[in-house]
GROMACS .gro file of C-alpha atoms in nm:
model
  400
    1UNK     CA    1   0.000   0.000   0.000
    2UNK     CA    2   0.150   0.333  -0.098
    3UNK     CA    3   0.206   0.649   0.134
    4UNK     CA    4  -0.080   0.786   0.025
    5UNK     CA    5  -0.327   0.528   0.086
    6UNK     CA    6  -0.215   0.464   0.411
    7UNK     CA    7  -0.377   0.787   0.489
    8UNK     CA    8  -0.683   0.694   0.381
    9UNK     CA    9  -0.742   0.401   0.597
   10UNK     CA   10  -0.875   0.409   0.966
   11UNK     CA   11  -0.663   0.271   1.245
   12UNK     CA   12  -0.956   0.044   1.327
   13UNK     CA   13  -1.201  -0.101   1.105
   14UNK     CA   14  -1.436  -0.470   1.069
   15UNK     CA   15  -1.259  -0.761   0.855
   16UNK     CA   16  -1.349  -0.804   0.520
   17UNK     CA   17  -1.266  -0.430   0.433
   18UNK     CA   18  -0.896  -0.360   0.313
   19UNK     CA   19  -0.925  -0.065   0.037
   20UNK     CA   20  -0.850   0.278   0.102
   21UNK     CA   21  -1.117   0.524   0.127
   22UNK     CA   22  -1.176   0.799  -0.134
   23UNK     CA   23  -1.150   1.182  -0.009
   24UNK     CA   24  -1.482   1.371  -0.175
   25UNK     CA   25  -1.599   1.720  -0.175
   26UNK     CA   26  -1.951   1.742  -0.022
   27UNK     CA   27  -2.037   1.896  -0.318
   28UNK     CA   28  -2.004   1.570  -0.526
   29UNK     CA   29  -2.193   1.405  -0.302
   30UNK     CA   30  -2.476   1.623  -0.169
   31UNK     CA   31  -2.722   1.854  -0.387
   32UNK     CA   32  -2.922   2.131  -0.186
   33UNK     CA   33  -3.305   2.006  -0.128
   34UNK     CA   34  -3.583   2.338  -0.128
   35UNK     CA   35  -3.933   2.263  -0.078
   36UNK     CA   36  -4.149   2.382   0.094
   37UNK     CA   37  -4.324   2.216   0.443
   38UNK     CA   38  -4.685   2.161   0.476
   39UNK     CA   39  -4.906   2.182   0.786
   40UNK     CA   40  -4.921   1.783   0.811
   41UNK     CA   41  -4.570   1.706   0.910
   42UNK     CA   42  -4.409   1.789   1.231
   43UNK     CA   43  -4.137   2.061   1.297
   44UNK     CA   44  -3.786   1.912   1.378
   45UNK     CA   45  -3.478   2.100   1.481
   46UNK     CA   46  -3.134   2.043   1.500
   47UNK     CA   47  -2.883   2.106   1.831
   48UNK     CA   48  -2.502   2.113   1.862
   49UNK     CA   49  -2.516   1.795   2.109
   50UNK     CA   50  -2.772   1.559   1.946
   51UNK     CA   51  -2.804   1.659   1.558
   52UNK     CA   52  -3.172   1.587   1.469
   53UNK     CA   53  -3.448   1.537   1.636
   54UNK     CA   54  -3.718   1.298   1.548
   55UNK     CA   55  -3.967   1.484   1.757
   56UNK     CA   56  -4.202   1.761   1.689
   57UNK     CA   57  -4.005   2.136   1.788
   58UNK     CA   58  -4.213   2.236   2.108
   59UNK     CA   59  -4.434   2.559   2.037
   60UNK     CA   60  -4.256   2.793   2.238
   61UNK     CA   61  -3.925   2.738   2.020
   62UNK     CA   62  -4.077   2.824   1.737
   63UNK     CA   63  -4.001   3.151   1.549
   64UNK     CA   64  -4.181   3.456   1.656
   65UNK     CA   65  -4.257   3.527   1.271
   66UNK     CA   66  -4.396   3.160   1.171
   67UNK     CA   67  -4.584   3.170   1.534
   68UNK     CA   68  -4.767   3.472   1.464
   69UNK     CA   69  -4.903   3.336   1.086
   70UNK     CA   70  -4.912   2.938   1.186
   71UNK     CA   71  -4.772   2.945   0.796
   72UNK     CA   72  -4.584   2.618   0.818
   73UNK     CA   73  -4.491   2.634   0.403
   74UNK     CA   74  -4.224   2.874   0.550
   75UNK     CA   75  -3.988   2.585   0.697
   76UNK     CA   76  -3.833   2.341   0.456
   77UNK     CA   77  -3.956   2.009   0.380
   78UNK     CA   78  -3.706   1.748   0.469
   79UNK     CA   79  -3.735   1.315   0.426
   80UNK     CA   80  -3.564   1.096   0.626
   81UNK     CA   81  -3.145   1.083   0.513
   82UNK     CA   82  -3.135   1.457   0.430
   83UNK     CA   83  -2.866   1.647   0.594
   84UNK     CA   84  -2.969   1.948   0.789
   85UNK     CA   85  -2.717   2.254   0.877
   86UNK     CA   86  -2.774   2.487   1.102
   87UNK     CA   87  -2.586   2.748   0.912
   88UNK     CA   88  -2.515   2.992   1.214
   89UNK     CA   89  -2.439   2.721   1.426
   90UNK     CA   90  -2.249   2.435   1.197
   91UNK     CA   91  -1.886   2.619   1.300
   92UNK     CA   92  -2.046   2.447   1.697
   93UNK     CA   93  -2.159   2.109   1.504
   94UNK     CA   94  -2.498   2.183   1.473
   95UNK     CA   95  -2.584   1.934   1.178
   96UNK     CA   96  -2.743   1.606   1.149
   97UNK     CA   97  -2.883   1.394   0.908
   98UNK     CA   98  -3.282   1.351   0.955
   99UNK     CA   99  -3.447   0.986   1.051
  100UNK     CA  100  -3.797   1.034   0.994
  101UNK     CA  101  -3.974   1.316   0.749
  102UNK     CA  102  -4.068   1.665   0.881
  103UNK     CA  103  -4.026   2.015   0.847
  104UNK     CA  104  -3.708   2.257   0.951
  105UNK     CA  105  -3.598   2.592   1.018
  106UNK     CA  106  -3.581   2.784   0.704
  107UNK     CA  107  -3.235   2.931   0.794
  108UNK     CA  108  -3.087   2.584   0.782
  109UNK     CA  109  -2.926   2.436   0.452
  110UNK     CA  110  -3.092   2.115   0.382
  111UNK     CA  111  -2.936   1.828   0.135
  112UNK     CA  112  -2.963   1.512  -0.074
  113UNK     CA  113  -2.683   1.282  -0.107
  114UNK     CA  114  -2.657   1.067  -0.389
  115UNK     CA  115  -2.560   0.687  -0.417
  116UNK     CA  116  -2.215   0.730  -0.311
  117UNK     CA  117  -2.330   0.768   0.027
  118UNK     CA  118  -2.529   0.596   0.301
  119UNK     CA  119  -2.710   0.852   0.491
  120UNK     CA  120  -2.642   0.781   0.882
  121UNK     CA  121  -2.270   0.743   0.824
  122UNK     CA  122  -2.253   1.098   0.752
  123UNK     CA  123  -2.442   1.157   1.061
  124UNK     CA  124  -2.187   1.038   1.268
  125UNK     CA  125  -1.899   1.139   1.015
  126UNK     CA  126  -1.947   1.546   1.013
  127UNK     CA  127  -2.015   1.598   1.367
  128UNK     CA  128  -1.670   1.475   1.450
  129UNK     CA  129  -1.377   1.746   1.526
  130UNK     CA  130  -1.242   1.715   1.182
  131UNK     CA  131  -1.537   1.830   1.019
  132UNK     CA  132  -1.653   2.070   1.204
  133UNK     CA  133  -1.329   2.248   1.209
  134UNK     CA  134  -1.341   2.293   0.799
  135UNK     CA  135  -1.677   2.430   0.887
  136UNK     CA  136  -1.594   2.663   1.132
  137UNK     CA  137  -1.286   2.802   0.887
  138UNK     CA  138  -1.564   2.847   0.602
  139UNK     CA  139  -1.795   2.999   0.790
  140UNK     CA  140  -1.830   3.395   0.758
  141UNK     CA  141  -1.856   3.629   0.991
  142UNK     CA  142  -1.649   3.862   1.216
  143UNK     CA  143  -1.749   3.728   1.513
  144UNK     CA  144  -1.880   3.390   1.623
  145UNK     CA  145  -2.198   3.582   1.670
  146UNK     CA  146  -2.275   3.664   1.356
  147UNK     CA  147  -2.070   3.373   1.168
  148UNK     CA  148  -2.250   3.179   0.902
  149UNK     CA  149  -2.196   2.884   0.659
  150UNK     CA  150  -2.301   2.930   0.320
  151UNK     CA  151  -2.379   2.654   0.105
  152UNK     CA  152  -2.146   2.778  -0.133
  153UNK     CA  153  -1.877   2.702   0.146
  154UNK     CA  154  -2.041   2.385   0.272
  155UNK     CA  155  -1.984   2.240  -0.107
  156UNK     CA  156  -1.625   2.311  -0.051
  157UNK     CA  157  -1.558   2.075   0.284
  158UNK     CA  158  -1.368   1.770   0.203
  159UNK     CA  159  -1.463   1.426   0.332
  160UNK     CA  160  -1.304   1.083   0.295
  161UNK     CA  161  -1.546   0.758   0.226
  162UNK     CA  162  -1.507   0.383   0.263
  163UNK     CA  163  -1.746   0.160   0.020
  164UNK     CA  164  -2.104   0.205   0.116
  165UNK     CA  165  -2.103  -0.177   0.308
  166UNK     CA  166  -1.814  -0.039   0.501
  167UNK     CA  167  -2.078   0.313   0.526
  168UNK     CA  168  -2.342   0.051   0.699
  169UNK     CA  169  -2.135  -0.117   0.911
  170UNK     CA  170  -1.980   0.178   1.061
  171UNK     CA  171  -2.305   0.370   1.090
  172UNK     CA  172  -2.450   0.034   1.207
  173UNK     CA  173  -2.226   0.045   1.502
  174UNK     CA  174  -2.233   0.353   1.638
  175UNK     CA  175  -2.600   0.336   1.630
  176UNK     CA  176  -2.594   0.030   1.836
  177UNK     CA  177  -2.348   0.209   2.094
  178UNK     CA  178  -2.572   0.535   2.078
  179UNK     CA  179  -2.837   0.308   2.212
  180UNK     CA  180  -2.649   0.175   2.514
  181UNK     CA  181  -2.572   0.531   2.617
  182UNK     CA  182  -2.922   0.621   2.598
  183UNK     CA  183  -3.024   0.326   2.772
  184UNK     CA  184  -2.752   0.381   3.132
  185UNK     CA  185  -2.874   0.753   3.054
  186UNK     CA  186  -3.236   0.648   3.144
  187UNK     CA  187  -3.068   0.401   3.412
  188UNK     CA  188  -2.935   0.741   3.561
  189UNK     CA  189  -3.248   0.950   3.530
  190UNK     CA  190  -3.429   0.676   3.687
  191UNK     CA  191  -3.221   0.643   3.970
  192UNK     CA  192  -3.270   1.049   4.056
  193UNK     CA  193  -3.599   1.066   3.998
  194UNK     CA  194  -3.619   0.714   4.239
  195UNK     CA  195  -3.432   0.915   4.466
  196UNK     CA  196  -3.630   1.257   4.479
  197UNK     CA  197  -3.889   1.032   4.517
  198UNK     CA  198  -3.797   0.868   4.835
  199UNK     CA  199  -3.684   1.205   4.956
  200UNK     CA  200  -4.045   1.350   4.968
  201UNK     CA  201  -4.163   1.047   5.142
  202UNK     CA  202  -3.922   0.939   5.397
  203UNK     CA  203  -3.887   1.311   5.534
  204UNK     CA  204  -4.261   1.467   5.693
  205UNK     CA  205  -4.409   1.713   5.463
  206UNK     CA  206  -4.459   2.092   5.601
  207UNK     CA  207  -4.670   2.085   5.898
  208UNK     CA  208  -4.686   1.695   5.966
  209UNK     CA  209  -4.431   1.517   6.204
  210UNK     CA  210  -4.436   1.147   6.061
  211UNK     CA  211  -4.290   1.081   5.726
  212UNK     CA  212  -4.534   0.889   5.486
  213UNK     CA  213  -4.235   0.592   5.467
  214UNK     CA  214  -4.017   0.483   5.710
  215UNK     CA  215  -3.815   0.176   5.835
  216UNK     CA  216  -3.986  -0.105   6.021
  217UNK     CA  217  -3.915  -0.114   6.383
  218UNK     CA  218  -3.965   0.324   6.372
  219UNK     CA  219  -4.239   0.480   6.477
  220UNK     CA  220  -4.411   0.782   6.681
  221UNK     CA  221  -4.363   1.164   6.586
  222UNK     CA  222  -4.032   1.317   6.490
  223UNK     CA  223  -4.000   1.597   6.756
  224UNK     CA  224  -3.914   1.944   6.657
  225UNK     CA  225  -3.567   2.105   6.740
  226UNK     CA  226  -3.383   2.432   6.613
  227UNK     CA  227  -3.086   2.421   6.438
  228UNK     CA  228  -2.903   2.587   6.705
  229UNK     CA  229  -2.978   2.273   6.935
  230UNK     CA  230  -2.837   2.001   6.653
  231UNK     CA  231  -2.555   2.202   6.549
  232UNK     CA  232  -2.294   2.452   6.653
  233UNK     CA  233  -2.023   2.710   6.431
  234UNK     CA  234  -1.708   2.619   6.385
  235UNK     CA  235  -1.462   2.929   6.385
  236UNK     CA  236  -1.098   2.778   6.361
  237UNK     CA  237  -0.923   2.933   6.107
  238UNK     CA  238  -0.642   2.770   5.911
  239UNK     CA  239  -0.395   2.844   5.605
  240UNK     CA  240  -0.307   2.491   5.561
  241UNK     CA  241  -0.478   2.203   5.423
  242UNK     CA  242  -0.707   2.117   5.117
  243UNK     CA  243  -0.840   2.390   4.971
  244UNK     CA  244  -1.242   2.263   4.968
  245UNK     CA  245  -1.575   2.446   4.764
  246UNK     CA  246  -1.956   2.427   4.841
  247UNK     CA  247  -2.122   2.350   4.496
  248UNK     CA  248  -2.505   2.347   4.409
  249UNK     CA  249  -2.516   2.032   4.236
  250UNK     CA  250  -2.244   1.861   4.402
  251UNK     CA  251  -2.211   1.983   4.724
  252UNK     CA  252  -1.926   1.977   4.924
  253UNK     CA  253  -1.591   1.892   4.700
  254UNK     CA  254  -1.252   1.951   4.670
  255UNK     CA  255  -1.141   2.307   4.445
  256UNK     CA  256  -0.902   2.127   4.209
  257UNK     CA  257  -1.254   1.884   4.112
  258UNK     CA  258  -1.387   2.203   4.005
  259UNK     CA  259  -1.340   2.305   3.642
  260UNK     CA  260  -1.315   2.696   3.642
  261UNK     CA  261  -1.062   2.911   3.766
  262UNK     CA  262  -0.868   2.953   4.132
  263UNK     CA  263  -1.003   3.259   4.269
  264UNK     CA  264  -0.897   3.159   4.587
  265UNK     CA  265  -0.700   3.452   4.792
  266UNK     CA  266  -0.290   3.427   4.783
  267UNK     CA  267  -0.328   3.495   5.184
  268UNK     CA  268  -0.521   3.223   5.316
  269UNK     CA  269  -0.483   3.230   5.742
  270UNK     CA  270  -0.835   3.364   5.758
  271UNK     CA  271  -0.964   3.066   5.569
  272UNK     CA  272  -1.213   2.842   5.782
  273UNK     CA  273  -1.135   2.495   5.849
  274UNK     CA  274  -1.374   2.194   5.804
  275UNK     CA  275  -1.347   1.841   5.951
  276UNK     CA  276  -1.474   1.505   5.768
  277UNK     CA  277  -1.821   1.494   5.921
  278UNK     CA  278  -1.907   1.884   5.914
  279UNK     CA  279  -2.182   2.056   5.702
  280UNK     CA  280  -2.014   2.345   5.493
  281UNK     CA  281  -2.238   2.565   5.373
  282UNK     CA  282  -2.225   2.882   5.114
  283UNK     CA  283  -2.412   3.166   5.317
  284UNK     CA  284  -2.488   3.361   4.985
  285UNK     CA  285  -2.631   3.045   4.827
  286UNK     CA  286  -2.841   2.840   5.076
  287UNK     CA  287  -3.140   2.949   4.966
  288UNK     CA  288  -3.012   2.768   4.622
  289UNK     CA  289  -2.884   2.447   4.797
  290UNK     CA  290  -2.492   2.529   4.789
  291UNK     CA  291  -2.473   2.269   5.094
  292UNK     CA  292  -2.350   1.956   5.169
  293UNK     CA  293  -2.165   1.767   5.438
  294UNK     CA  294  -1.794   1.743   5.418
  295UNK     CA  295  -1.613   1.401   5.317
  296UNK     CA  296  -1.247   1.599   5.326
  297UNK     CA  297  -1.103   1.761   5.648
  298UNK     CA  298  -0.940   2.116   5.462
  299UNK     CA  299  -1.018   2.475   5.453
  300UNK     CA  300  -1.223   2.647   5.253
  301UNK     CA  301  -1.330   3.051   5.218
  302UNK     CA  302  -1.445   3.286   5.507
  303UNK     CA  303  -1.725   3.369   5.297
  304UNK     CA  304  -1.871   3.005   5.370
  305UNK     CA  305  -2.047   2.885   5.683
  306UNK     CA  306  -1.962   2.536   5.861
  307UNK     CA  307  -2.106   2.359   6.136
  308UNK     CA  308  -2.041   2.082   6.383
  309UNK     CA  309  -2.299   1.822   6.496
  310UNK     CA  310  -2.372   1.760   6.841
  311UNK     CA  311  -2.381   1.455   7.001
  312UNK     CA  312  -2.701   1.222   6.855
  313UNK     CA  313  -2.730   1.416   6.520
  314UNK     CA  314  -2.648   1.257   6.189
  315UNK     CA  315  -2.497   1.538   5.981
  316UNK     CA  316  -2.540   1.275   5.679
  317UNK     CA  317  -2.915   1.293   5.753
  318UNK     CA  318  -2.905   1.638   5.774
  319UNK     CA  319  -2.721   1.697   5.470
  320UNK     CA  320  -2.974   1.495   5.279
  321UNK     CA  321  -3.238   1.755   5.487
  322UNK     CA  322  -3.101   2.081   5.345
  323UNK     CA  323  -3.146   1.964   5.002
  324UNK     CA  324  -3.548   1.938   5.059
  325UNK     CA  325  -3.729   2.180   4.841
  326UNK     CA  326  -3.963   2.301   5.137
  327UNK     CA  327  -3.607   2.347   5.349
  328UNK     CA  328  -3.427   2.576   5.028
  329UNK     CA  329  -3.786   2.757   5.085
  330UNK     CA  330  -3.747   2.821   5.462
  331UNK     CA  331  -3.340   2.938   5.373
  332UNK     CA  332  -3.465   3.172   5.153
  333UNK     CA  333  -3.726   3.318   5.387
  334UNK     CA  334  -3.459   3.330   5.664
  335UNK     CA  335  -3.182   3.484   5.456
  336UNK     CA  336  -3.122   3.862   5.515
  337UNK     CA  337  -3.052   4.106   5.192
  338UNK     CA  338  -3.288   4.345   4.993
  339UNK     CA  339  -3.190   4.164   4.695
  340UNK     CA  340  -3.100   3.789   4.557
  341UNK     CA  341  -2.741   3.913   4.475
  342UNK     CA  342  -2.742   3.975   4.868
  343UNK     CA  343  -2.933   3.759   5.025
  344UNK     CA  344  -2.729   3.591   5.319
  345UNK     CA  345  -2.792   3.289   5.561
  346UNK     CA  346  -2.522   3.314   5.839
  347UNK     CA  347  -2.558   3.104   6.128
  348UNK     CA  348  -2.700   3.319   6.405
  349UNK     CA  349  -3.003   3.350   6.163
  350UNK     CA  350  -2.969   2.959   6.048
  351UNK     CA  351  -2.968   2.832   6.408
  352UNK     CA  352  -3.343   2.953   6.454
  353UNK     CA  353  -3.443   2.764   6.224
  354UNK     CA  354  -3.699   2.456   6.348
  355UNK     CA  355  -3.677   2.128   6.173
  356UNK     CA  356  -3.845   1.801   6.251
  357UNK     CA  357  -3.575   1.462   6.365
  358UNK     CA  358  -3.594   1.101   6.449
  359UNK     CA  359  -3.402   0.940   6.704
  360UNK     CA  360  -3.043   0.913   6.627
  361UNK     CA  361  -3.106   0.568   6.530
  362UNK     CA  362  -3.383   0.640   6.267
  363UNK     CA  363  -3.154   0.949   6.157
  364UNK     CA  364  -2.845   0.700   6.061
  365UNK     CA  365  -3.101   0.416   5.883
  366UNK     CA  366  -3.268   0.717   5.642
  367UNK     CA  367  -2.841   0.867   5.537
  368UNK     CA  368  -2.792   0.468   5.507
  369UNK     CA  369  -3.014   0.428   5.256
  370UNK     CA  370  -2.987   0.762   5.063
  371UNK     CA  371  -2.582   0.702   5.058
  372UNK     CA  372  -2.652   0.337   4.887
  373UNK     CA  373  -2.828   0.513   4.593
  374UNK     CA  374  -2.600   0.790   4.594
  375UNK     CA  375  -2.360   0.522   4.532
  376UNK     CA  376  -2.557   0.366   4.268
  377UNK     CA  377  -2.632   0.760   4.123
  378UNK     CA  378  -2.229   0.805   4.153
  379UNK     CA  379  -2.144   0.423   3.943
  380UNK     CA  380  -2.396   0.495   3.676
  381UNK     CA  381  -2.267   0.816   3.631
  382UNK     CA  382  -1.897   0.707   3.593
  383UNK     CA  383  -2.001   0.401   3.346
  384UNK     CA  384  -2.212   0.641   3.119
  385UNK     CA  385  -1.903   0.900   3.125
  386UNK     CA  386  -1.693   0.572   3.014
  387UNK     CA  387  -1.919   0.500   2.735
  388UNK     CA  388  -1.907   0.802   2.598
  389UNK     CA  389  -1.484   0.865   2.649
  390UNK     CA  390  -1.508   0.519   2.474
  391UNK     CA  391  -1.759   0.618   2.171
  392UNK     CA  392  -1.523   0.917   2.143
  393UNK     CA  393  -1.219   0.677   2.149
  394UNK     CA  394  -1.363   0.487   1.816
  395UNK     CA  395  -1.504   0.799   1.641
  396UNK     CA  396  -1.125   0.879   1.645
  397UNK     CA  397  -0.993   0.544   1.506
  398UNK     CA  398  -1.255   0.498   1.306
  399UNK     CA  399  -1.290   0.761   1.097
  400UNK     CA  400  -1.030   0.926   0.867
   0.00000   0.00000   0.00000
C-alpha cells in the first residue's frame, strides 16, 4: 500500500474491508433540497449535542414570525437521510442527518446525497472534530456571533469515504453504541428521579411530624428542634490544608474537582477549616442548595459557613435535609438582603431555624439508605461517562 493510501485508511475497522477510502468534496456528493413544508408534518430542529431530532419542535421554540401566521410552508420540507445545517451554528456542530420526514428551520441548509453515500454514516462522520473544524474556517462572519456557513462554502468541505457496506457497518455500530448510552442515561435519570422520590416520602411534609415511609421497627412523631440545638459554628481558622468548595449540584468537594478558575486569595490564614463529618455551607447560596456535608477535612473561604454536629445528630441525615425543596424555601425566607445578589444565611439567623428529627437511630437508617443510591447515582454516572470517552475513542480510530 503506498504512502498515500495509508492515509486513507482508519486505524480500526471490521474484517473483510482492506481498500482505502476515497477523499470527496460534499459537493459531489450532496445537492441542496428546497421545498417547501406543509401543515401535516411535524417541525424538527437540530442542536449542537444531538443533531436531529425525530420529535415535533415544542411551540414555544418556534419563530416569533412563523408563530404569529401558523404558515408552516415557510420551513423546509425534509425526508428521512437529508442532511440538515444549522448554518449559524455548523462552526459548533450543529448538523445532522434527519431519521424520519418533517419540516425545519428555514435558515438551515438542507441536502440530498446521492448513491455514493449511506445517509447515517454521515451523521456520525461530520459531527466529528475534523469536520466541524473545515466548517468553522468556512464559515463567515467577524465574530462567532454573527458567523454563518453558506452553502457555497459547505460544497467546498472535504470528506473521505469507505465503500457504502463499510458506510453501513460503521453507521451500524455507532448506532448500536448510541443506544447503550441512551439506555444507562435512562438508568441514571431513573435512579434520581427514584431518589427525589424517596426524599419526599421518607422526610414529613410541612406541617406533619411522621414521614409517609419509614423503616420497620420506627415509629411515633419526629420531635421538633432548632438548628441551634443540633448544630454549633465552627470558627478555627487555618492556612493549611485542602483547599475545599460548596457547589449546588455537588455539594461539598474539593477546588481542584472544580473546572473553572482559582479565585482563591494568595493569603489564606483567615480561611475556615472543616473536619470530615461537618456541614459546609455557602451563606450567599443556601437558599439555592450550595450545601453539603464534608467528606475531606481542609479549609475552605471565610465567605462560607460550617457547622459541627452535636452529640445524637447525623450530619449525613441532615445533609440529605437541606437539600429538601420546602427546606431551600425556609433558607430563603430566613436569609437577610434586599436583593438575591445579597441575600445571606449566616448562622446566628440559620440556628433559629426549626426542623423536625428522628431518634439518632432512625436518623443513621434514612443517610444509610440515601448514601446506597448515591452510590448507585455516583457508578452509573462514571459508566455512562466511560461509554461516551469510549464512543469518542472509536469515532477517532474509526474515521479518517
Amino acid at each position: 500500500m503506498t504512502e498515500n493510501n495509508q492515509n486513507l485508511v482508519p486505524e480500526i475497522r471490521f474484517n473483510g474491508f482492506t481498500n482505502a477510502w476515497e477523499q470527496r468534496r460534499l459537493g459531489e456528493i450532496y445537492k441542496e433540497r428546497k421545498e417547501r413544508g406543509i401543515d401535516s408534518l411535524p417541525i424538527l430542529s437540530v442542536s449542537i449535542h444531538h443533531g436531529v431530532s425525530d420529535e415535533e419542535l415544542d411551540g414555544h421554540m418556534l419563530g416569533k414570525e412563523v408563530r404569529r401566521s401558523d404558515d408552516k410552508s415557510l420551513y423546509k420540507r425534509v425526508y428521512a437521510g437529508d442532511l440538515v445545517i444549522n448554518m449559524m451554528r455548523a462552526w459548533q456542530g450543529a448538523i445532522g442527518v434527519v431519521k424520519s420526514d418533517g419540516m425545519v428551520s428555514p435558515a438551515y441548509i438542507t441536502a440530498i446525497s446521492n448513491s455514493h453515500v449511506y445517509p447515517l454514516f454521515m451523521d456520525f462522520y461530520l459531527r466529528r472534530d475534523e469536520p466541524i473544524i473545515q466548517m468553522d474556517n468556512l464559515s463567515q462572519g467577524v465574530t462567532d456571533f454573527r458567523k454563518r456557513l453558506y452553502w457555497d462554502s459547505f460544497i467546498d468541505i472535504t470528506c473521505k469515504l469507505p465503500s457504502l457496506l463499510e458506510q453501513e457497518r460503521i453507521s451500524d455500530f455507532f448506532h448500536t453504541f448510541n443506544n447503550i448510552i441512551t439506555l444507562h442515561k435512562r438508568k441514571l435519570d431513573g435512579l434520581r428521579e427514584l431518589k427525589k422520590g424517596y426524599l419526599q416520602q421518607m422526610f414529613p411534609q410541612a406541617g406533619e411530624r411522621e414521614p409517609r415511609v419509614r423503616f420497620a421497627g420506627f415509629s411515633g412523631e419526629w420531635q421538633e428542634r432548632k438548628l441551634g440545638e443540633l448544630f454549633k459554628e465552627r470558627n478555627e481558622r487555618s492556612s493549611e490544608g485542602e483547599l475545599i468548595s460548596v457547589t449546588i449540584n455537588s455539594g461539598v468537594i474539593k477546588a481542584s474537582e472544580l473546572e473553572r478558575k482559582d479565585n482563591s486569595s494568595e493569603d489564606k490564614s483567615n480561611y475556615k477549616k472543616v473536619e470530615v463529618g461537618d456541614i459546609a455551607y455557602n451563606s450567599m447560596r443556601m437558599w439555592q442548595g450550595a450545601s453539603g456535608i464534608s467528606n475531606y477535612a481542609g479549609i475552605l473561604s471565610p465567605a462560607y459557613t460550617v457547622i459541627i454536629p452535636n452529640e445524637g445528630v447525623d450530619s449525613l441525615f441532615i445533609s440529605y435535609m437541606f437539600k429538601l425543596t420546602r427546606m431551600i424555601e425556609i433558607f430563603q425566607s430566613f436569609s437577610q438582603g434586599l436583593t438575591s445578589d445579597t441575600w445571606n444565611l449566616k448562622f446566628p439567623l440559620l440556628k433559629e431555624i426549626y426542623v423536625t428529627v428522628p431518634c439518632s437511630n432512625e436518623q443513621a437508617a434514612i443517610s444509610d439508605f440515601f448514601r446506597i443510591i448515591d452510590e448507585q447515582i455516583t457508578a452509573q454516572a462514571i459508566k455512562l461517562e466511560q461509554l461516551g470517552q469510549l464512543k469518542a475513542a472509536y469515532l477517532q480510530r474509526m474515521f479518517i
